[in-house]
mmCIF file of C-alpha atoms in Angstrom:
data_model
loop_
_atom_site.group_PDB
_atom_site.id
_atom_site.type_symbol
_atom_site.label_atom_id
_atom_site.label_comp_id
_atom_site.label_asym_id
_atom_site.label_seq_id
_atom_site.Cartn_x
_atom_site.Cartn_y
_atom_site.Cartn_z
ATOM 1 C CA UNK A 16 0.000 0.000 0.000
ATOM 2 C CA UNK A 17 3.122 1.985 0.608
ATOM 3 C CA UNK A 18 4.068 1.629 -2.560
ATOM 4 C CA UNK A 19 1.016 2.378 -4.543
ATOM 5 C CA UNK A 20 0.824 5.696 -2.639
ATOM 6 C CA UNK A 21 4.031 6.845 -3.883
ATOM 7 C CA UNK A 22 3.749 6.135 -7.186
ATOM 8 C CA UNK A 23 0.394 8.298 -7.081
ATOM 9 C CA UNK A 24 2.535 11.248 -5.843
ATOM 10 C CA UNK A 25 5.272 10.285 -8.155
ATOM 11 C CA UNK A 26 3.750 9.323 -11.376
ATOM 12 C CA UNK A 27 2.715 12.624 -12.841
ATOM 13 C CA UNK A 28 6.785 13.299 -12.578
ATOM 14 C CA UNK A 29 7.033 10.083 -14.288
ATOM 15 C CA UNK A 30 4.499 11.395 -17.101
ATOM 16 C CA UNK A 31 6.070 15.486 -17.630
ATOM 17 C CA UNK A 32 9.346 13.427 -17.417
ATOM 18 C CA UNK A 33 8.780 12.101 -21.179
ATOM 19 C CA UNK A 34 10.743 13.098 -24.499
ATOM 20 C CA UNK A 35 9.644 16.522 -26.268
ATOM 21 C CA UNK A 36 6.825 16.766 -23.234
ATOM 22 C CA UNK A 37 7.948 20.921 -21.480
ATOM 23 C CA UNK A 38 9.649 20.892 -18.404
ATOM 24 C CA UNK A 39 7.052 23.151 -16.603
ATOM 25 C CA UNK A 40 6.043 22.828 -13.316
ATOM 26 C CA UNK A 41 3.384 20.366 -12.570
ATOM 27 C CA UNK A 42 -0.207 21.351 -12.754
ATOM 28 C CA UNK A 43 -1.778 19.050 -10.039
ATOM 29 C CA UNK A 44 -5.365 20.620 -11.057
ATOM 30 C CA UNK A 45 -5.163 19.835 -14.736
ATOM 31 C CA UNK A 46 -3.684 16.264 -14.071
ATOM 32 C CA UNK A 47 -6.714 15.210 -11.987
ATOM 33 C CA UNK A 48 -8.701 17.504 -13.808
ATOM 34 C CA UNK A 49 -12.579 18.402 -12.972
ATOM 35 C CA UNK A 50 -15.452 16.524 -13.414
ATOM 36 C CA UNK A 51 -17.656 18.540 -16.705
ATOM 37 C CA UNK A 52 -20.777 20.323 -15.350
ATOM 38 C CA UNK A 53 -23.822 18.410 -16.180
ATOM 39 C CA UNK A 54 -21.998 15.400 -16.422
ATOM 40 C CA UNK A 55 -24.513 12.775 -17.864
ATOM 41 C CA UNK A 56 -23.924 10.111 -14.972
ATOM 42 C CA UNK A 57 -26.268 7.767 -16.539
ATOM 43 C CA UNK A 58 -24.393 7.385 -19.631
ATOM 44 C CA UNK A 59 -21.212 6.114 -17.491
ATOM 45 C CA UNK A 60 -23.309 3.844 -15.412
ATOM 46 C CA UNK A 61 -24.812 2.246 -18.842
ATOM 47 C CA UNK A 62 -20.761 1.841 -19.847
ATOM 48 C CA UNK A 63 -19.938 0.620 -16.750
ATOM 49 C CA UNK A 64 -22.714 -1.862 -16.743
ATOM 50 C CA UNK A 65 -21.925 -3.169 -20.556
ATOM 51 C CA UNK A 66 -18.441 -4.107 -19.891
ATOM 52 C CA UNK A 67 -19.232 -5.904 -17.114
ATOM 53 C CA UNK A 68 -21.921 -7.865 -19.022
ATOM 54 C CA UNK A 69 -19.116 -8.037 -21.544
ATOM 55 C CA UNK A 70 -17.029 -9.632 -19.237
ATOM 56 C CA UNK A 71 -19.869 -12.395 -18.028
ATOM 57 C CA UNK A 72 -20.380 -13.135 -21.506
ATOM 58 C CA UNK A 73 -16.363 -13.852 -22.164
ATOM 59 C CA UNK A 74 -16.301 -16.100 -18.998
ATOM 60 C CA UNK A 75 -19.568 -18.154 -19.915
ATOM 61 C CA UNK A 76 -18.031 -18.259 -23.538
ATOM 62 C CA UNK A 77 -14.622 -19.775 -22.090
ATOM 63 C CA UNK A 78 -16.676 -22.130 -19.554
ATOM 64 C CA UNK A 79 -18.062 -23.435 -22.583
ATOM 65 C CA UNK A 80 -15.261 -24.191 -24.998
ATOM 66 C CA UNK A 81 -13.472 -25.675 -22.006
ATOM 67 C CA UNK A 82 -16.365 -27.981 -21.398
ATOM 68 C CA UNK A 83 -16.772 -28.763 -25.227
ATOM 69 C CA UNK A 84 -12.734 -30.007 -25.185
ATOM 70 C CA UNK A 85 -12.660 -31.550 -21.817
ATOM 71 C CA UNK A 86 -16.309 -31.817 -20.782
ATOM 72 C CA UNK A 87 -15.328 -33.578 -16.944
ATOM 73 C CA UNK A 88 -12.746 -30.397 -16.630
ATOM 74 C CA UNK A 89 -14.803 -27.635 -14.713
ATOM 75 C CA UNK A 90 -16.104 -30.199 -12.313
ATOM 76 C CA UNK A 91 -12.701 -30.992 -11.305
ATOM 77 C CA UNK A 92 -12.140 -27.296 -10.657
ATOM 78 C CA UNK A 93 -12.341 -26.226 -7.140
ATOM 79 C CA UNK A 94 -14.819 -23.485 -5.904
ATOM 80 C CA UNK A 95 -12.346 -20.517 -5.022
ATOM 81 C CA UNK A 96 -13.862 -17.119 -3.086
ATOM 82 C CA UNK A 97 -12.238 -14.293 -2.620
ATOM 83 C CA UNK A 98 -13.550 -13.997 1.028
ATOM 84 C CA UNK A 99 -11.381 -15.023 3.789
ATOM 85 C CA UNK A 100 -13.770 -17.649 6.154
ATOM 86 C CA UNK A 101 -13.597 -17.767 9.944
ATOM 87 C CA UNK A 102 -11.771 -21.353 9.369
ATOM 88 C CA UNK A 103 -9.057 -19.339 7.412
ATOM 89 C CA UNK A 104 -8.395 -16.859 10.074
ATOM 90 C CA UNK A 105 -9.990 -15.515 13.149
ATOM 91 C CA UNK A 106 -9.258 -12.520 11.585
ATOM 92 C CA UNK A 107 -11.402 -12.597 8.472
ATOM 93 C CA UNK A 108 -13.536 -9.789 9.128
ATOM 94 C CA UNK A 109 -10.487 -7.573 8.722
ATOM 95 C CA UNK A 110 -9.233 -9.194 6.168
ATOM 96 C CA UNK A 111 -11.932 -8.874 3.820
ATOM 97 C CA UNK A 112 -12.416 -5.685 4.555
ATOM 98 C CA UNK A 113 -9.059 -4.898 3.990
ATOM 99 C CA UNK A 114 -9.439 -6.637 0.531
ATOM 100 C CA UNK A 115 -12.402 -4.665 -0.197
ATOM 101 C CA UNK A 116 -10.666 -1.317 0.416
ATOM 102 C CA UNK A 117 -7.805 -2.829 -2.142
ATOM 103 C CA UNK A 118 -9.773 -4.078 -4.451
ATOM 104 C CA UNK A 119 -12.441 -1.272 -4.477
ATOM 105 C CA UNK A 120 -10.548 2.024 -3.668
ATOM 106 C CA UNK A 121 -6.672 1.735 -4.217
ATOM 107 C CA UNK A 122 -6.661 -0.651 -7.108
ATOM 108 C CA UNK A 123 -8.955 1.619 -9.437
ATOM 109 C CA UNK A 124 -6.663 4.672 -8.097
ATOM 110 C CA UNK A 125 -3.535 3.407 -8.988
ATOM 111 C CA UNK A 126 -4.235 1.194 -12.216
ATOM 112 C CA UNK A 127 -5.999 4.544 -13.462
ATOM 113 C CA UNK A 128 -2.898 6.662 -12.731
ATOM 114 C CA UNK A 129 -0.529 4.095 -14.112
ATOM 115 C CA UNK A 130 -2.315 3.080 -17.348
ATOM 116 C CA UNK A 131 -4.636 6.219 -18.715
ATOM 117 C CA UNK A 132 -2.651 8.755 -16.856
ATOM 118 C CA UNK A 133 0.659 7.890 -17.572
ATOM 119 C CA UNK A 134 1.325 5.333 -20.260
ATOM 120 C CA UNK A 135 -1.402 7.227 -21.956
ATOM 121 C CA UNK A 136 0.219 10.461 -22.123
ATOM 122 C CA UNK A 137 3.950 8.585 -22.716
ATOM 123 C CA UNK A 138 2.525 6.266 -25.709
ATOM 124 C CA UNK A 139 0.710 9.189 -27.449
ATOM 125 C CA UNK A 140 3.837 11.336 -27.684
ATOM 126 C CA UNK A 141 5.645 8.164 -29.273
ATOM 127 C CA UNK A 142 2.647 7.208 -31.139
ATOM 128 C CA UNK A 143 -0.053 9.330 -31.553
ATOM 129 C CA UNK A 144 -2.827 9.258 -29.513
ATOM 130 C CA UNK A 145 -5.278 6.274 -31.246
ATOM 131 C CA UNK A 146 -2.103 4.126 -31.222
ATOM 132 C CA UNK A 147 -2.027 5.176 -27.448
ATOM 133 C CA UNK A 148 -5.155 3.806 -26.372
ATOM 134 C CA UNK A 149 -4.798 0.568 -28.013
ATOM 135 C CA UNK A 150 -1.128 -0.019 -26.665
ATOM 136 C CA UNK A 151 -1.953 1.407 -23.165
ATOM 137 C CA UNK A 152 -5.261 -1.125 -23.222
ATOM 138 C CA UNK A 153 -3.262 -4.007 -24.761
ATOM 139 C CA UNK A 154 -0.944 -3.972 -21.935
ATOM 140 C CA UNK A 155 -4.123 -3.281 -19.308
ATOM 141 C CA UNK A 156 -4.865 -6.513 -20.492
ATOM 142 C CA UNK A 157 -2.072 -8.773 -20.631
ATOM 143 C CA UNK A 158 -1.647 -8.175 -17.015
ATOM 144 C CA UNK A 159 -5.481 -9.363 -16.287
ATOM 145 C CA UNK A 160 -6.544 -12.828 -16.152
ATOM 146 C CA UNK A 161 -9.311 -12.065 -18.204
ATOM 147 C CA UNK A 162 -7.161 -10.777 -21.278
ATOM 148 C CA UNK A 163 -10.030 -9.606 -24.020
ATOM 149 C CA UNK A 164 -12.886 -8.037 -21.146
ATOM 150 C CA UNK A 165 -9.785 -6.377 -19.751
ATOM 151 C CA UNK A 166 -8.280 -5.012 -23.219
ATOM 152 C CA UNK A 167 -12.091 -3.715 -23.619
ATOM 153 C CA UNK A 168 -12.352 -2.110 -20.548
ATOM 154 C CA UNK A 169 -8.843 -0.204 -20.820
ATOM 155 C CA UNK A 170 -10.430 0.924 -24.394
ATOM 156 C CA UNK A 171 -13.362 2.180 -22.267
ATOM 157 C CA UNK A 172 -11.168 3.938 -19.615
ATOM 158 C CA UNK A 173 -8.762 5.470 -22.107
ATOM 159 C CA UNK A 174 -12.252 7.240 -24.059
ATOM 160 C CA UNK A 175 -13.768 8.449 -20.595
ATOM 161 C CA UNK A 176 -10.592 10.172 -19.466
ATOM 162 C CA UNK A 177 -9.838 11.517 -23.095
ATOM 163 C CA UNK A 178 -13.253 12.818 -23.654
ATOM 164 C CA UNK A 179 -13.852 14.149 -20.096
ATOM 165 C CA UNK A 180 -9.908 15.630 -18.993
ATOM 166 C CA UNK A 181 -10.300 14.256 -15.762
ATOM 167 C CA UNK A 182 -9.023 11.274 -14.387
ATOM 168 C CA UNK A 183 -11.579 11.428 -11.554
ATOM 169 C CA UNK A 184 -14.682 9.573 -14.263
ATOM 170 C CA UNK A 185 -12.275 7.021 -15.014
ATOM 171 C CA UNK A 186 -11.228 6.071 -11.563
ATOM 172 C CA UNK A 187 -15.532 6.290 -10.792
ATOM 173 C CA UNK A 188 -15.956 4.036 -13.295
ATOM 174 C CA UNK A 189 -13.733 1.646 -12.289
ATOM 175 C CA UNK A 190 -14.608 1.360 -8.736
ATOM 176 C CA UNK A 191 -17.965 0.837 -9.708
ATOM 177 C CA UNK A 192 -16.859 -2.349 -11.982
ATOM 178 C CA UNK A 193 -14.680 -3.540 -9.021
ATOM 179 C CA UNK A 194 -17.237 -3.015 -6.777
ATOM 180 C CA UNK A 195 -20.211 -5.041 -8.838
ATOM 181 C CA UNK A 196 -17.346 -7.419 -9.335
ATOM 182 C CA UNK A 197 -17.602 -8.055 -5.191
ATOM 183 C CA UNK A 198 -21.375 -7.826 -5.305
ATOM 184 C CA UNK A 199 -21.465 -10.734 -7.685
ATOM 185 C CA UNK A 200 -19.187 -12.728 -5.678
ATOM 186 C CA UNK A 201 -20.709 -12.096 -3.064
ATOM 187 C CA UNK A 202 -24.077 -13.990 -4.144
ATOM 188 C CA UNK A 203 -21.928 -16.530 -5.529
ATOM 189 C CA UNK A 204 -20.799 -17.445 -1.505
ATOM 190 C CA UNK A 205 -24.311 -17.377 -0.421
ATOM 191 C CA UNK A 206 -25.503 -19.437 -3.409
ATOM 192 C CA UNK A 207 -22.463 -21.912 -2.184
ATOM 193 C CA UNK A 208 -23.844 -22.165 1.136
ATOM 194 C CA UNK A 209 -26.803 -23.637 -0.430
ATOM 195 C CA UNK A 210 -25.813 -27.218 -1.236
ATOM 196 C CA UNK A 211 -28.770 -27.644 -3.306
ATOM 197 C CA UNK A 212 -27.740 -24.798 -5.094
ATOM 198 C CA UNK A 213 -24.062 -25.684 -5.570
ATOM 199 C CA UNK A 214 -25.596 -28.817 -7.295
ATOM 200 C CA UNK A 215 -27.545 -27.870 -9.698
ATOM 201 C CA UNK A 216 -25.260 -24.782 -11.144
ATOM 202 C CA UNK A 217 -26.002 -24.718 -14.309
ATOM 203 C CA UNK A 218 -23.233 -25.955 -17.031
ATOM 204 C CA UNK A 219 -22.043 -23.087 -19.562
ATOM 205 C CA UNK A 220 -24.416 -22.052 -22.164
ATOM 206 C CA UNK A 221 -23.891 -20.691 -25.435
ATOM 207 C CA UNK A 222 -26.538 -18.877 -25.970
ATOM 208 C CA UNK A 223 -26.267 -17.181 -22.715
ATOM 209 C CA UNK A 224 -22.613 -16.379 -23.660
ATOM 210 C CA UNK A 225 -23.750 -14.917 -27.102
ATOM 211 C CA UNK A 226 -26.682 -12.797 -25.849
ATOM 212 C CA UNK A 227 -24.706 -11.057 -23.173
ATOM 213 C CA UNK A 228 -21.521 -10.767 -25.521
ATOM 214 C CA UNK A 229 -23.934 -9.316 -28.807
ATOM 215 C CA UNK A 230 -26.053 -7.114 -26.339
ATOM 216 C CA UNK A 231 -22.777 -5.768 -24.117
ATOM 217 C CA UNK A 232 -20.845 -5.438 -27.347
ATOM 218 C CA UNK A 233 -23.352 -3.279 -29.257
ATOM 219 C CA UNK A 234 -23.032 -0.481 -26.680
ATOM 220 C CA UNK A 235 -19.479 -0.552 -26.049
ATOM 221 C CA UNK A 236 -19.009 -0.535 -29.831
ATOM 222 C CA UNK A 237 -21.502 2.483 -30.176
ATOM 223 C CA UNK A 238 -19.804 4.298 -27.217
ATOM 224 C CA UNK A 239 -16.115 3.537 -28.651
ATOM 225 C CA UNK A 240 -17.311 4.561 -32.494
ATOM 226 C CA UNK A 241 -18.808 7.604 -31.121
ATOM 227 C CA UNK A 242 -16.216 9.145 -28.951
ATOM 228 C CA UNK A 243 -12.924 7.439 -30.679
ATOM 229 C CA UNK A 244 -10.093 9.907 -30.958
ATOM 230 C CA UNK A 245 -10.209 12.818 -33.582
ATOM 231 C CA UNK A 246 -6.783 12.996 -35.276
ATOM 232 C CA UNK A 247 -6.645 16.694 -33.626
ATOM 233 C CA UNK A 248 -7.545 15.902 -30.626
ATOM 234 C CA UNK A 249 -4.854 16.357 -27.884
ATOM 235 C CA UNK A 250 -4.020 14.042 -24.372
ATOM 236 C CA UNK A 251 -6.295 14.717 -21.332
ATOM 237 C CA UNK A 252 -3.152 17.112 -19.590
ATOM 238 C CA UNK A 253 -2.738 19.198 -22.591
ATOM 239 C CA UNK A 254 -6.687 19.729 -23.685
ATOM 240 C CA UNK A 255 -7.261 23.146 -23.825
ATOM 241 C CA UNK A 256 -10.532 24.485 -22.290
ATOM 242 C CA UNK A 257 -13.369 26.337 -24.805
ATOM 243 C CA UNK A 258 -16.371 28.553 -22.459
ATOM 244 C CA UNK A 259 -15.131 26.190 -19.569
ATOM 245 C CA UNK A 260 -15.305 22.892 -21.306
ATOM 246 C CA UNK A 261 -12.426 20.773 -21.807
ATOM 247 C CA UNK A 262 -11.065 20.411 -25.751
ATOM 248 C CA UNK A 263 -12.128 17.058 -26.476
ATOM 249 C CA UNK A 264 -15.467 17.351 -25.072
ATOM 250 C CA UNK A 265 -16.583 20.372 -26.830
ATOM 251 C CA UNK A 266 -15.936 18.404 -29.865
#
């Protein structure tokens, strides 16, 4: 935890620290940024909401092409939880919350720091800014178990911090993904309780997997058509603001 909070002090250094980027002194302000007035808050719970469907429909899509080559495979694979149990440790209470605070608070703040507002900035200056978002992403999701919801999601990110100028929407969003993430498991250990439940989960369908995949992947391909990078558009630290409204969202 250490750790993560210094690189959130010492990151934006890390960021003006680039080639050709000016050696001025950091604005704090514009590297958080502010959140737009009249921010449509539905619009990023409907994103939010998509790419987690997405990423049910990717993990009922796997469950089933694992059970198509080996169909006796995901019975053999234990029931894991992410919730420490009394049996674990006496202190389990703390531990989960501890988890939660991780996984819910400082996770979203650092991965949002290090991927959109870092490697984002670095990458475009090399790049250009579309080849930004797709290496910053790419990498996003090499590191995550789930390799093509996470690539998505980074895709998601990178749009809501370039079209906003704030990294404060981004690091919203993604709380609220971690934090359904918990929810769901959640359920899952109180469905687990149920040994009637456990033994009737149902096995891995494919038309599940293609509904929530074709439904989820219709709005995240409207929102990423609609709001992909104009060639003139500039990184979220170096927008310029128009009658108060960042550069990229006045476009």
């Amino acid at each position: 935890m250490v750790c993560g909070l210094r690189f959130i002090v010492l990151c934006p250094h890390f960021l003006l620290d680039a080639p050709k980027l000016p050696k001025n002194p950091l604005d704090y302000s514009r590297f958080i940024g502010h959140i737009p007035r009249d921010y449509n808050w539905l619009s990023l719970l409907t994103i939010v909401f998509a790419v987690i469907i997405f990423s049910l429909g990717m993990n009922e899509l796997s469950r089933y092409i694992i059970s198509v080559l080996d169909p006796g495979i995901l019975g053999e694979i234990p029931r894991t939880s992410l919730f420490y149990t009394p049996q674990d440790t006496p202190l389990a209470p703390f531990m989960n919350f501890l988890d939660f605070l991780t996984g819910v608070i400082a996770a979203p703040i650092v991965e949002e720091l290090l991927f959109r507002g870092v490697m984002l900035h670095r990458f475009t200056f090399k790049w250009g800014l579309k080849k930004a978002v797709l290496a910053s992403s790419l990498i996003f999701g090499v590191l995550h178990a789930d390799f093509i919801g996470a690539f998505v999601f980074g895709l998601v990110m990178c749009i809501l911090y370039i079209k906003t100028g704030t990294i404060i929407i981004p690091i919203i969003a993604h709380m609220l993904n971690n934090l359904l993430a918990y929810g769901t498991q959640i359920l899952s250990n109180i469905n687990q309780q149920n040994s009637a439940l456990v033994s009737a989960a149902p096995n891995p369908n494919i038309g599940v997997a293609a509904f929530l995949l074709i439904v989820a992947g219709m709005i995240i391909f409207y929102f990423l058509y609609r709001n992909w990078p104009k060639i003139y558009w500039n990184p979220p630290y170096f927008q310029r603001d128009y009658q108060g409204v960042q550069e990229n969202q006045y476009y």
